[in-house]
Short mmCIF file of C-alpha atoms in Angstrom, two decimals:
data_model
loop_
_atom_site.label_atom_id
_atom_site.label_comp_id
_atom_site.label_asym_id
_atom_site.label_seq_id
_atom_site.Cartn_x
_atom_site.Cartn_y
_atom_site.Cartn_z
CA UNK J 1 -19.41 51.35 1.21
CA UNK J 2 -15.82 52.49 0.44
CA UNK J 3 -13.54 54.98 2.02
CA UNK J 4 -15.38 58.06 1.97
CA UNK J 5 -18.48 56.24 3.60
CA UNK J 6 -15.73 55.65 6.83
CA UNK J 7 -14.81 59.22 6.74
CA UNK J 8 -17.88 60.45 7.58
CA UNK J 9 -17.83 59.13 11.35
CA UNK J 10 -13.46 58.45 11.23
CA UNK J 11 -12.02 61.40 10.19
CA UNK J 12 -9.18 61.37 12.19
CA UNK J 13 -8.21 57.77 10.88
CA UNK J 14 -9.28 58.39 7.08
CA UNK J 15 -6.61 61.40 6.88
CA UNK J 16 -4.42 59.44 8.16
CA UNK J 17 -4.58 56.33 6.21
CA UNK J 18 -5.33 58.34 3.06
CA UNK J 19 -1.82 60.12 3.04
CA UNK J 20 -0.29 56.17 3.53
CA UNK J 21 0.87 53.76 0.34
CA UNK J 22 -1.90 51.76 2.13
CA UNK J 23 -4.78 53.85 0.73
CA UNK J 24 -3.38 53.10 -2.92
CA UNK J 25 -2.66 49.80 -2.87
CA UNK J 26 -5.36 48.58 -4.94
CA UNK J 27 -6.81 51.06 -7.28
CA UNK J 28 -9.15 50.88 -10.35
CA UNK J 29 -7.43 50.23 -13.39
CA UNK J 30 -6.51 53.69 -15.36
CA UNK J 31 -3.63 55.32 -17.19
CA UNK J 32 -2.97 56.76 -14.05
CA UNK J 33 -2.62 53.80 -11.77
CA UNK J 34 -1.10 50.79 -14.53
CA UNK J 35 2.58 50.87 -14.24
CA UNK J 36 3.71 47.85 -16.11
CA UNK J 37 4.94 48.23 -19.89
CA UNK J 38 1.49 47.76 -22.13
CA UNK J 39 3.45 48.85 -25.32
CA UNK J 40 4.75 45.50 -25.83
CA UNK J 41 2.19 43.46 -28.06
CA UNK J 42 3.15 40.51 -26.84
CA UNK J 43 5.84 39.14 -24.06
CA UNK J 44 7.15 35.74 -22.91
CA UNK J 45 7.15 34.73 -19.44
CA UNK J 46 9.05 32.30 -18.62
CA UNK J 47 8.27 30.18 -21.28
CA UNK J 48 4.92 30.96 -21.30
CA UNK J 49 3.24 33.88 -23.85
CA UNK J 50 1.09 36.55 -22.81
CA UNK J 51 -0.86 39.45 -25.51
CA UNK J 52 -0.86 42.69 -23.48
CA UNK J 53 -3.08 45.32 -24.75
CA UNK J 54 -3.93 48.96 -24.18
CA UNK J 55 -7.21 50.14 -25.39
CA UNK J 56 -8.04 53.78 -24.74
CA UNK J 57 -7.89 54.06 -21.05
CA UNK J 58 -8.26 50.35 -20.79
CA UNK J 59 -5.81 47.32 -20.33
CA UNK J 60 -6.22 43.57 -21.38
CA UNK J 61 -4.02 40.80 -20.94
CA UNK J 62 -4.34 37.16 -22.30
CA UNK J 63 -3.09 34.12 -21.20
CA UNK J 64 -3.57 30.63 -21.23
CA UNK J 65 -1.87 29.46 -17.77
CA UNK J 66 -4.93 29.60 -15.55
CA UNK J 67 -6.83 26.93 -17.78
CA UNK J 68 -4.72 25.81 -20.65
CA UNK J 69 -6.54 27.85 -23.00
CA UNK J 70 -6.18 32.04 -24.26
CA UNK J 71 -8.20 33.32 -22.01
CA UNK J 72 -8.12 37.72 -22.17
CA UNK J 73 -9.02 38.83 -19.09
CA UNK J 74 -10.02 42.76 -18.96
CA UNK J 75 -7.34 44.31 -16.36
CA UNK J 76 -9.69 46.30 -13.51
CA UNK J 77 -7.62 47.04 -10.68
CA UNK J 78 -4.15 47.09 -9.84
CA UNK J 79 -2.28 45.41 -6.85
CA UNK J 80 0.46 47.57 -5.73
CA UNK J 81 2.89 50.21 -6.67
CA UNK J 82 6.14 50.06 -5.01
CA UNK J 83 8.31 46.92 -5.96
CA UNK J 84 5.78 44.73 -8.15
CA UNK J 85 2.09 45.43 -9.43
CA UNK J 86 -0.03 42.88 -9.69
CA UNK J 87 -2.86 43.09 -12.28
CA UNK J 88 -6.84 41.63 -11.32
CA UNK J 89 -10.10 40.94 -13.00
CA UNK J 90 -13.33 40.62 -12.27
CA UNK J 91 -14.81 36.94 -12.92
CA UNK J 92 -18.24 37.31 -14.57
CA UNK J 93 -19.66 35.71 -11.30
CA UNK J 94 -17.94 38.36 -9.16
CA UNK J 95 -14.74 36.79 -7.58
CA UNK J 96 -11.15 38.36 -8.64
CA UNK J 97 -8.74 36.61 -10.15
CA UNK J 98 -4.86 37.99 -10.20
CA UNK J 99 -3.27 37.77 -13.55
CA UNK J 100 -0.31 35.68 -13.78
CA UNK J 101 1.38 38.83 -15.79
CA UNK J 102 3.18 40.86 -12.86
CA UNK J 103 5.10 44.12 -13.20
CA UNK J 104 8.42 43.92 -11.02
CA UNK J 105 8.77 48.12 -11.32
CA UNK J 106 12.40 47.88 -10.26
CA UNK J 107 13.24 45.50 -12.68
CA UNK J 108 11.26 47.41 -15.15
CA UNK J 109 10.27 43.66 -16.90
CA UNK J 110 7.06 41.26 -16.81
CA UNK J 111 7.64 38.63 -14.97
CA UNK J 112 5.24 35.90 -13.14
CA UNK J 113 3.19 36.22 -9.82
CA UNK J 114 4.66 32.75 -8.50
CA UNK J 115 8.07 34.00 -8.86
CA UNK J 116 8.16 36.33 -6.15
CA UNK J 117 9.89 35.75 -3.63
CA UNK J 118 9.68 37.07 0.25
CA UNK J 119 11.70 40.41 0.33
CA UNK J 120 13.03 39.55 3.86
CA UNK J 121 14.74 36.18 2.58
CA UNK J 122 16.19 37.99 -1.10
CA UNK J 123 19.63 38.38 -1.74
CA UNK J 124 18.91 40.48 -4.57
CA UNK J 125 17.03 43.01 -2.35
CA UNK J 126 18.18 42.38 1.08
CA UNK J 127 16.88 42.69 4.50
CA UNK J 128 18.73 46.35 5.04
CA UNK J 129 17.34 47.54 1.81
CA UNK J 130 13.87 46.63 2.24
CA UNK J 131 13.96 48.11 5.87
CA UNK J 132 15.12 51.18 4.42
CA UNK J 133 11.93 51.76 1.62
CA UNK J 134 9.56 51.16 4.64
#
């Protein structure tokens, strides 16, 4: 149905919730919405190799973790936009998968979905900090 569907009979909420970093948490893949560093050909993530590529207004990224294999996946939505963005595609029988491949925006590097930690129990970021950017 989507958002504007809600507004109709939840005004009052929609405005709301469309001014919030909720309302843009995932968002279809564009130049607009992909943070992460496409202009690299190809990176290495710990140990393992992924082909980024940027096609017009779209985004691809191969990689061979999920099943042992180069597998591209066509990047259709994006997870996030504050402190990591995640990348997802649609399966060909309609489920998403999330790309290994994550975008830590502070860090301004590629890094992997499995090694992010919780925010609250980082050193690196710190409970005050992360208090402070909610």
């Amino acid at each position: 149905m989507g958002a504007k569907a809600c507004a109709k009979c939840h005004a009052a909420i929609h405005q709301g919730w469309s001014s919030s970093l909720h309302s843009r948490i995932l968002q279809p893949a564009s130049p607009a919405s992909v943070l992460g560093d496409f202009s690299q050909a190809r990176v290495e993530i710990e140990r393992s190799p992924f082909v980024l590529r940027r096609t017009g207004a779209g985004y691809s990224i191969t990689e061979s973790i999920v099943t042992g294999k180069p597998w591209e996946h066509v990047v259709n939505y994006t997870l996030g936009s504050r402190r990591f963005q995640h990348y997802l595609s649609t399966l060909p029988d309609g489920r998403i998968l999330i790309i290994p491949a994550t975008w830590d925006i502070q860090r301004k590097k590629w890094t992997l979905d499995t090694a992010i930690g919780n925010p609250e129990e980082s050193p690196e970021i710190g409970r005050a900090s992360c208090r402070e950017r909610v």
